[in-house]
């Protein structure tokens, strides 16, 4: 039973900001506000009152609206303890396994280093909603700006272990180029080919490809398949260490 209403806001060239609201209490969190104005405007038109900001990581396109939204609403800003020094306006710090209550809805904090060392995800288990910032994208994953391939692979495996029906609300609309790349290295993957058709149709209709089901990602996203025999064979790395397979996949995407 879902206790959350979720509103997706597309900003800048490809960022998504999310508003999540507990239906029972009206408590409402903004996830990764790159900007303030579109968030405040959306909240006003929905009649929602912002009570929290949840940051997944410190990059400006996920935190740029923090202070202006806090000034306008008096909301509480929550982020990873290890990144408190670089999260603007932070009020409360969290670490792996902590629970964050938005009214009666509850998110669990999952540490997912790799894109940055202090990256976290918020998993609302009851609503099957995962807010994973720039760790996992549909058909892709974040670049390794601070962490190692081993760290990112461990982070992605943690997310992959969540229930298949989990909806992945990621930080960017990168799916179409991600799929284009993925098809070059895993061309016979039926799940990926099906996803490519779906993504092309959604984009042609001007619609978002996000959220995506985690179970579909596990079958189609090459960055979740470094330990799959089928993917390793397609990629010419049969029997290799999954961290090496992941690292090569990430490197190849960086130069695509
Ligand atoms: Zn980022
Ligand atoms: Fe980002």
mmCIF file of C-alpha atoms and ligand atoms in Angstrom:
data_model
loop_
_atom_site.group_PDB
_atom_site.id
_atom_site.type_symbol
_atom_site.label_atom_id
_atom_site.label_comp_id
_atom_site.label_asym_id
_atom_site.label_seq_id
_atom_site.Cartn_x
_atom_site.Cartn_y
_atom_site.Cartn_z
ATOM 1 C CA UNK A 1 0.000 0.000 0.000
ATOM 2 C CA UNK A 2 1.512 3.228 -1.135
ATOM 3 C CA UNK A 3 1.465 6.098 1.296
ATOM 4 C CA UNK A 4 3.443 8.388 -0.990
ATOM 5 C CA UNK A 5 2.427 10.673 -3.814
ATOM 6 C CA UNK A 6 5.331 11.358 -6.150
ATOM 7 C CA UNK A 7 5.666 14.329 -8.492
ATOM 8 C CA UNK A 8 8.484 14.469 -11.028
ATOM 9 C CA UNK A 9 9.911 17.801 -12.210
ATOM 10 C CA UNK A 10 12.178 17.969 -15.272
ATOM 11 C CA UNK A 11 14.670 20.853 -15.090
ATOM 12 C CA UNK A 12 17.856 22.050 -16.797
ATOM 13 C CA UNK A 13 18.756 19.887 -19.785
ATOM 14 C CA UNK A 14 18.147 16.466 -18.222
ATOM 15 C CA UNK A 15 17.801 16.670 -14.400
ATOM 16 C CA UNK A 16 14.877 15.287 -12.446
ATOM 17 C CA UNK A 17 13.777 16.694 -9.108
ATOM 18 C CA UNK A 18 11.164 14.764 -7.125
ATOM 19 C CA UNK A 19 8.531 15.870 -4.654
ATOM 20 C CA UNK A 20 7.302 13.049 -2.419
ATOM 21 C CA UNK A 21 4.372 13.567 -0.099
ATOM 22 C CA UNK A 22 2.921 11.437 2.664
ATOM 23 C CA UNK A 23 -0.760 11.211 1.866
ATOM 24 C CA UNK A 24 -1.785 10.710 5.497
ATOM 25 C CA UNK A 25 0.068 13.670 7.032
ATOM 26 C CA UNK A 26 0.941 16.027 4.178
ATOM 27 C CA UNK A 27 4.665 15.945 5.015
ATOM 28 C CA UNK A 28 6.551 16.546 1.789
ATOM 29 C CA UNK A 29 10.180 16.094 0.797
ATOM 30 C CA UNK A 30 12.065 17.449 -2.187
ATOM 31 C CA UNK A 31 14.720 15.121 -3.511
ATOM 32 C CA UNK A 32 17.825 16.678 -5.104
ATOM 33 C CA UNK A 33 16.678 20.207 -5.906
ATOM 34 C CA UNK A 34 19.104 21.598 -8.467
ATOM 35 C CA UNK A 35 16.935 24.713 -8.582
ATOM 36 C CA UNK A 36 14.477 26.325 -6.169
ATOM 37 C CA UNK A 37 12.015 28.163 -8.373
ATOM 38 C CA UNK A 38 10.477 25.220 -10.275
ATOM 39 C CA UNK A 39 10.162 23.293 -7.000
ATOM 40 C CA UNK A 40 8.423 26.092 -5.143
ATOM 41 C CA UNK A 41 6.132 26.670 -8.131
ATOM 42 C CA UNK A 42 5.224 22.974 -8.360
ATOM 43 C CA UNK A 43 4.564 22.723 -4.621
ATOM 44 C CA UNK A 44 2.326 25.763 -4.776
ATOM 45 C CA UNK A 45 0.301 24.509 -7.720
ATOM 46 C CA UNK A 46 -0.093 21.078 -6.096
ATOM 47 C CA UNK A 47 -0.981 22.639 -2.748
ATOM 48 C CA UNK A 48 1.865 20.724 -1.082
ATOM 49 C CA UNK A 49 3.909 22.147 1.828
ATOM 50 C CA UNK A 50 7.621 21.290 1.704
ATOM 51 C CA UNK A 51 8.932 19.987 5.033
ATOM 52 C CA UNK A 52 12.199 18.281 4.038
ATOM 53 C CA UNK A 53 14.956 18.211 1.441
ATOM 54 C CA UNK A 54 16.749 14.918 0.839
ATOM 55 C CA UNK A 55 20.104 15.123 -0.961
ATOM 56 C CA UNK A 56 21.725 12.077 -2.572
ATOM 57 C CA UNK A 57 25.099 13.766 -3.111
ATOM 58 C CA UNK A 58 26.811 17.131 -3.141
ATOM 59 C CA UNK A 59 26.897 17.980 -6.860
ATOM 60 C CA UNK A 60 25.438 21.367 -7.648
ATOM 61 C CA UNK A 61 22.812 19.951 -9.986
ATOM 62 C CA UNK A 62 21.376 18.112 -6.944
ATOM 63 C CA UNK A 63 21.772 20.757 -4.216
ATOM 64 C CA UNK A 64 21.711 24.162 -5.943
ATOM 65 C CA UNK A 65 18.180 24.912 -4.700
ATOM 66 C CA UNK A 66 18.758 23.817 -1.089
ATOM 67 C CA UNK A 67 19.205 27.168 0.586
ATOM 68 C CA UNK A 68 16.547 29.080 -1.311
ATOM 69 C CA UNK A 69 13.932 26.377 -0.653
ATOM 70 C CA UNK A 70 14.896 26.259 3.030
ATOM 71 C CA UNK A 71 14.633 30.059 3.266
ATOM 72 C CA UNK A 72 11.189 29.978 1.647
ATOM 73 C CA UNK A 73 9.748 27.041 3.601
ATOM 74 C CA UNK A 74 11.807 26.477 6.768
ATOM 75 C CA UNK A 75 12.268 22.850 5.738
ATOM 76 C CA UNK A 76 14.876 20.507 7.190
ATOM 77 C CA UNK A 77 17.756 19.425 4.942
ATOM 78 C CA UNK A 78 19.023 15.841 5.250
ATOM 79 C CA UNK A 79 22.125 14.309 3.700
ATOM 80 C CA UNK A 80 25.053 11.968 4.232
ATOM 81 C CA UNK A 81 27.127 12.546 7.383
ATOM 82 C CA UNK A 82 30.431 12.246 5.558
ATOM 83 C CA UNK A 83 29.454 15.027 3.152
ATOM 84 C CA UNK A 84 28.040 17.485 5.705
ATOM 85 C CA UNK A 85 30.810 19.954 4.840
ATOM 86 C CA UNK A 86 29.723 20.156 1.206
ATOM 87 C CA UNK A 87 25.920 19.938 1.386
ATOM 88 C CA UNK A 88 24.534 23.492 1.504
ATOM 89 C CA UNK A 89 22.299 24.247 4.489
ATOM 90 C CA UNK A 90 22.355 20.702 5.895
ATOM 91 C CA UNK A 91 20.503 20.236 9.210
ATOM 92 C CA UNK A 92 20.555 16.497 9.834
ATOM 93 C CA UNK A 93 23.060 13.836 8.823
ATOM 94 C CA UNK A 94 22.392 10.178 8.068
ATOM 95 C CA UNK A 95 24.403 7.018 7.384
ATOM 96 C CA UNK A 96 23.775 3.504 6.071
ATOM 97 C CA UNK A 97 20.656 1.914 7.528
ATOM 98 C CA UNK A 98 19.232 5.100 9.019
ATOM 99 C CA UNK A 99 15.512 5.668 8.644
ATOM 100 C CA UNK A 100 14.136 8.982 7.475
ATOM 101 C CA UNK A 101 10.471 9.649 8.210
ATOM 102 C CA UNK A 102 8.460 11.863 5.891
ATOM 103 C CA UNK A 103 5.258 11.869 7.883
ATOM 104 C CA UNK A 104 4.256 8.209 8.020
ATOM 105 C CA UNK A 105 6.343 7.274 4.998
ATOM 106 C CA UNK A 106 9.778 5.949 5.795
ATOM 107 C CA UNK A 107 12.931 5.837 3.700
ATOM 108 C CA UNK A 108 15.952 3.707 4.423
ATOM 109 C CA UNK A 109 19.374 5.174 3.699
ATOM 110 C CA UNK A 110 21.686 3.083 1.515
ATOM 111 C CA UNK A 111 25.292 4.203 1.072
ATOM 112 C CA UNK A 112 26.260 3.977 -2.602
ATOM 113 C CA UNK A 113 29.776 5.393 -3.092
ATOM 114 C CA UNK A 114 31.278 5.541 -6.567
ATOM 115 C CA UNK A 115 29.961 8.570 -8.467
ATOM 116 C CA UNK A 116 31.014 10.516 -5.378
ATOM 117 C CA UNK A 117 32.394 9.024 -2.166
ATOM 118 C CA UNK A 118 29.487 10.396 -0.126
ATOM 119 C CA UNK A 119 26.626 9.297 -2.351
ATOM 120 C CA UNK A 120 23.511 7.792 -0.742
ATOM 121 C CA UNK A 121 20.150 6.494 -1.965
ATOM 122 C CA UNK A 122 16.749 6.682 -0.268
ATOM 123 C CA UNK A 123 14.530 3.606 -0.448
ATOM 124 C CA UNK A 124 10.852 3.897 0.447
ATOM 125 C CA UNK A 125 10.179 0.166 0.748
ATOM 126 C CA UNK A 126 6.432 0.408 1.313
ATOM 127 C CA UNK A 127 6.011 2.524 -1.788
ATOM 128 C CA UNK A 128 8.530 0.499 -3.828
ATOM 129 C CA UNK A 129 10.326 3.737 -4.663
ATOM 130 C CA UNK A 130 14.097 4.157 -4.860
ATOM 131 C CA UNK A 131 15.687 7.592 -5.215
ATOM 132 C CA UNK A 132 19.222 6.859 -6.289
ATOM 133 C CA UNK A 133 20.570 10.161 -7.633
ATOM 134 C CA UNK A 134 23.512 9.567 -9.956
ATOM 135 C CA UNK A 135 24.395 6.010 -8.891
ATOM 136 C CA UNK A 136 22.008 3.976 -11.047
ATOM 137 C CA UNK A 137 20.445 5.371 -14.216
ATOM 138 C CA UNK A 138 18.073 3.565 -16.516
ATOM 139 C CA UNK A 139 20.370 1.530 -18.804
ATOM 140 C CA UNK A 140 23.401 3.217 -17.254
ATOM 141 C CA UNK A 141 25.197 4.364 -14.130
ATOM 142 C CA UNK A 142 26.968 7.467 -12.884
ATOM 143 C CA UNK A 143 30.512 8.327 -13.880
ATOM 144 C CA UNK A 144 33.251 7.503 -11.395
ATOM 145 C CA UNK A 145 34.239 10.999 -10.274
ATOM 146 C CA UNK A 146 35.511 10.045 -6.813
ATOM 147 C CA UNK A 147 35.115 6.337 -6.149
ATOM 148 C CA UNK A 148 36.635 3.208 -7.655
ATOM 149 C CA UNK A 149 35.046 0.672 -9.984
ATOM 150 C CA UNK A 150 34.950 -1.802 -7.095
ATOM 151 C CA UNK A 151 33.055 0.635 -4.895
ATOM 152 C CA UNK A 152 30.550 1.446 -7.636
ATOM 153 C CA UNK A 153 30.002 -2.206 -8.479
ATOM 154 C CA UNK A 154 29.314 -2.959 -4.797
ATOM 155 C CA UNK A 155 26.900 -0.019 -4.652
ATOM 156 C CA UNK A 156 25.053 -1.167 -7.763
ATOM 157 C CA UNK A 157 24.796 -4.710 -6.408
ATOM 158 C CA UNK A 158 23.238 -3.353 -3.216
ATOM 159 C CA UNK A 159 20.600 -1.562 -5.251
ATOM 160 C CA UNK A 160 20.067 -4.566 -7.547
ATOM 161 C CA UNK A 161 19.274 -6.693 -4.473
ATOM 162 C CA UNK A 162 16.145 -4.655 -3.724
ATOM 163 C CA UNK A 163 12.781 -6.094 -4.855
ATOM 164 C CA UNK A 164 12.283 -6.335 -8.625
ATOM 165 C CA UNK A 165 9.115 -4.251 -8.513
ATOM 166 C CA UNK A 166 11.045 -1.284 -7.061
ATOM 167 C CA UNK A 167 10.684 1.833 -9.184
ATOM 168 C CA UNK A 168 13.992 3.528 -9.906
ATOM 169 C CA UNK A 169 13.719 7.321 -9.715
ATOM 170 C CA UNK A 170 17.141 8.481 -10.871
ATOM 171 C CA UNK A 171 18.619 11.947 -11.185
ATOM 172 C CA UNK A 172 18.830 12.298 -14.962
ATOM 173 C CA UNK A 173 17.057 11.518 -18.217
ATOM 174 C CA UNK A 174 20.017 9.792 -19.874
ATOM 175 C CA UNK A 175 18.188 6.639 -20.922
ATOM 176 C CA UNK A 176 18.153 6.981 -24.702
ATOM 177 C CA UNK A 177 21.912 7.544 -25.142
ATOM 178 C CA UNK A 178 22.538 4.887 -22.485
ATOM 179 C CA UNK A 179 20.492 2.364 -24.465
ATOM 180 C CA UNK A 180 22.305 3.291 -27.682
ATOM 181 C CA UNK A 181 25.612 2.495 -25.999
ATOM 182 C CA UNK A 182 24.316 -0.657 -24.301
ATOM 183 C CA UNK A 183 23.141 -2.105 -27.612
ATOM 184 C CA UNK A 184 26.688 -1.833 -29.009
ATOM 185 C CA UNK A 185 28.058 -4.173 -26.318
ATOM 186 C CA UNK A 186 25.047 -6.424 -25.592
ATOM 187 C CA UNK A 187 23.191 -6.448 -28.929
ATOM 188 C CA UNK A 188 21.379 -9.757 -28.538
ATOM 189 C CA UNK A 189 19.926 -9.055 -25.095
ATOM 190 C CA UNK A 190 16.162 -9.352 -25.601
ATOM 191 C CA UNK A 191 15.295 -7.329 -22.487
ATOM 192 C CA UNK A 192 17.559 -4.529 -23.679
ATOM 193 C CA UNK A 193 16.080 -4.592 -27.167
ATOM 194 C CA UNK A 194 12.585 -4.416 -25.726
ATOM 195 C CA UNK A 195 13.617 -1.528 -23.497
ATOM 196 C CA UNK A 196 15.121 0.278 -26.521
ATOM 197 C CA UNK A 197 11.789 0.150 -28.345
ATOM 198 C CA UNK A 198 9.937 1.361 -25.267
ATOM 199 C CA UNK A 199 12.405 4.205 -24.672
ATOM 200 C CA UNK A 200 12.265 5.360 -28.293
ATOM 201 C CA UNK A 201 8.464 5.431 -28.156
ATOM 202 C CA UNK A 202 8.418 7.353 -24.867
ATOM 203 C CA UNK A 203 10.931 9.940 -26.069
ATOM 204 C CA UNK A 204 9.168 10.338 -29.412
ATOM 205 C CA UNK A 205 6.035 11.147 -27.401
ATOM 206 C CA UNK A 206 8.001 13.642 -25.276
ATOM 207 C CA UNK A 207 7.564 11.522 -22.169
ATOM 208 C CA UNK A 208 10.072 10.570 -19.443
ATOM 209 C CA UNK A 209 11.646 7.095 -19.424
ATOM 210 C CA UNK A 210 12.020 7.412 -15.642
ATOM 211 C CA UNK A 211 11.019 5.753 -13.363
ATOM 212 C CA UNK A 212 11.973 2.253 -14.532
ATOM 213 C CA UNK A 213 11.410 -1.073 -12.808
ATOM 214 C CA UNK A 214 14.499 -2.409 -11.065
ATOM 215 C CA UNK A 215 13.767 -5.938 -12.281
ATOM 216 C CA UNK A 216 13.847 -4.715 -15.900
ATOM 217 C CA UNK A 217 17.095 -2.854 -15.220
ATOM 218 C CA UNK A 218 18.673 -6.005 -13.781
ATOM 219 C CA UNK A 219 18.023 -7.737 -17.120
ATOM 220 C CA UNK A 220 18.825 -4.881 -19.516
ATOM 221 C CA UNK A 221 21.305 -2.494 -17.885
ATOM 222 C CA UNK A 222 24.889 -3.594 -18.698
ATOM 223 C CA UNK A 223 26.190 -1.952 -15.527
ATOM 224 C CA UNK A 224 24.082 -4.366 -13.460
ATOM 225 C CA UNK A 225 25.231 -7.376 -15.516
ATOM 226 C CA UNK A 226 28.992 -7.503 -14.942
ATOM 227 C CA UNK A 227 28.570 -10.870 -13.180
ATOM 228 C CA UNK A 228 26.188 -12.331 -15.788
ATOM 229 C CA UNK A 229 27.566 -15.161 -17.918
ATOM 230 C CA UNK A 230 25.523 -13.956 -20.910
ATOM 231 C CA UNK A 231 26.845 -10.421 -20.635
ATOM 232 C CA UNK A 232 30.423 -11.535 -20.041
ATOM 233 C CA UNK A 233 30.242 -13.658 -23.185
ATOM 234 C CA UNK A 234 28.767 -10.833 -25.269
ATOM 235 C CA UNK A 235 31.460 -8.503 -23.944
ATOM 236 C CA UNK A 236 34.290 -10.979 -24.564
ATOM 237 C CA UNK A 237 35.203 -11.362 -20.872
ATOM 238 C CA UNK A 238 33.877 -14.813 -19.986
ATOM 239 C CA UNK A 239 34.920 -15.871 -16.483
ATOM 240 C CA UNK A 240 36.481 -12.518 -15.611
ATOM 241 C CA UNK A 241 36.200 -10.794 -12.233
ATOM 242 C CA UNK A 242 32.919 -8.802 -12.262
ATOM 243 C CA UNK A 243 34.774 -5.711 -11.000
ATOM 244 C CA UNK A 244 37.036 -5.896 -14.080
ATOM 245 C CA UNK A 245 34.036 -6.383 -16.346
ATOM 246 C CA UNK A 246 32.271 -3.436 -14.741
ATOM 247 C CA UNK A 247 35.405 -1.261 -14.963
ATOM 248 C CA UNK A 248 35.861 -2.046 -18.676
ATOM 249 C CA UNK A 249 32.184 -1.348 -19.373
ATOM 250 C CA UNK A 250 32.375 1.990 -17.558
ATOM 251 C CA UNK A 251 35.590 2.938 -19.388
ATOM 252 C CA UNK A 252 34.116 2.039 -22.745
ATOM 253 C CA UNK A 253 31.055 4.164 -22.030
ATOM 254 C CA UNK A 254 33.261 7.087 -20.987
ATOM 255 C CA UNK A 255 34.864 7.020 -24.438
ATOM 256 C CA UNK A 256 31.719 6.253 -26.413
HETATM 257 ZN ZN1 LIG B 1 26.225 14.001 -9.754
HETATM 258 FE FE1 LIG B 2 23.733 14.847 -11.514
#
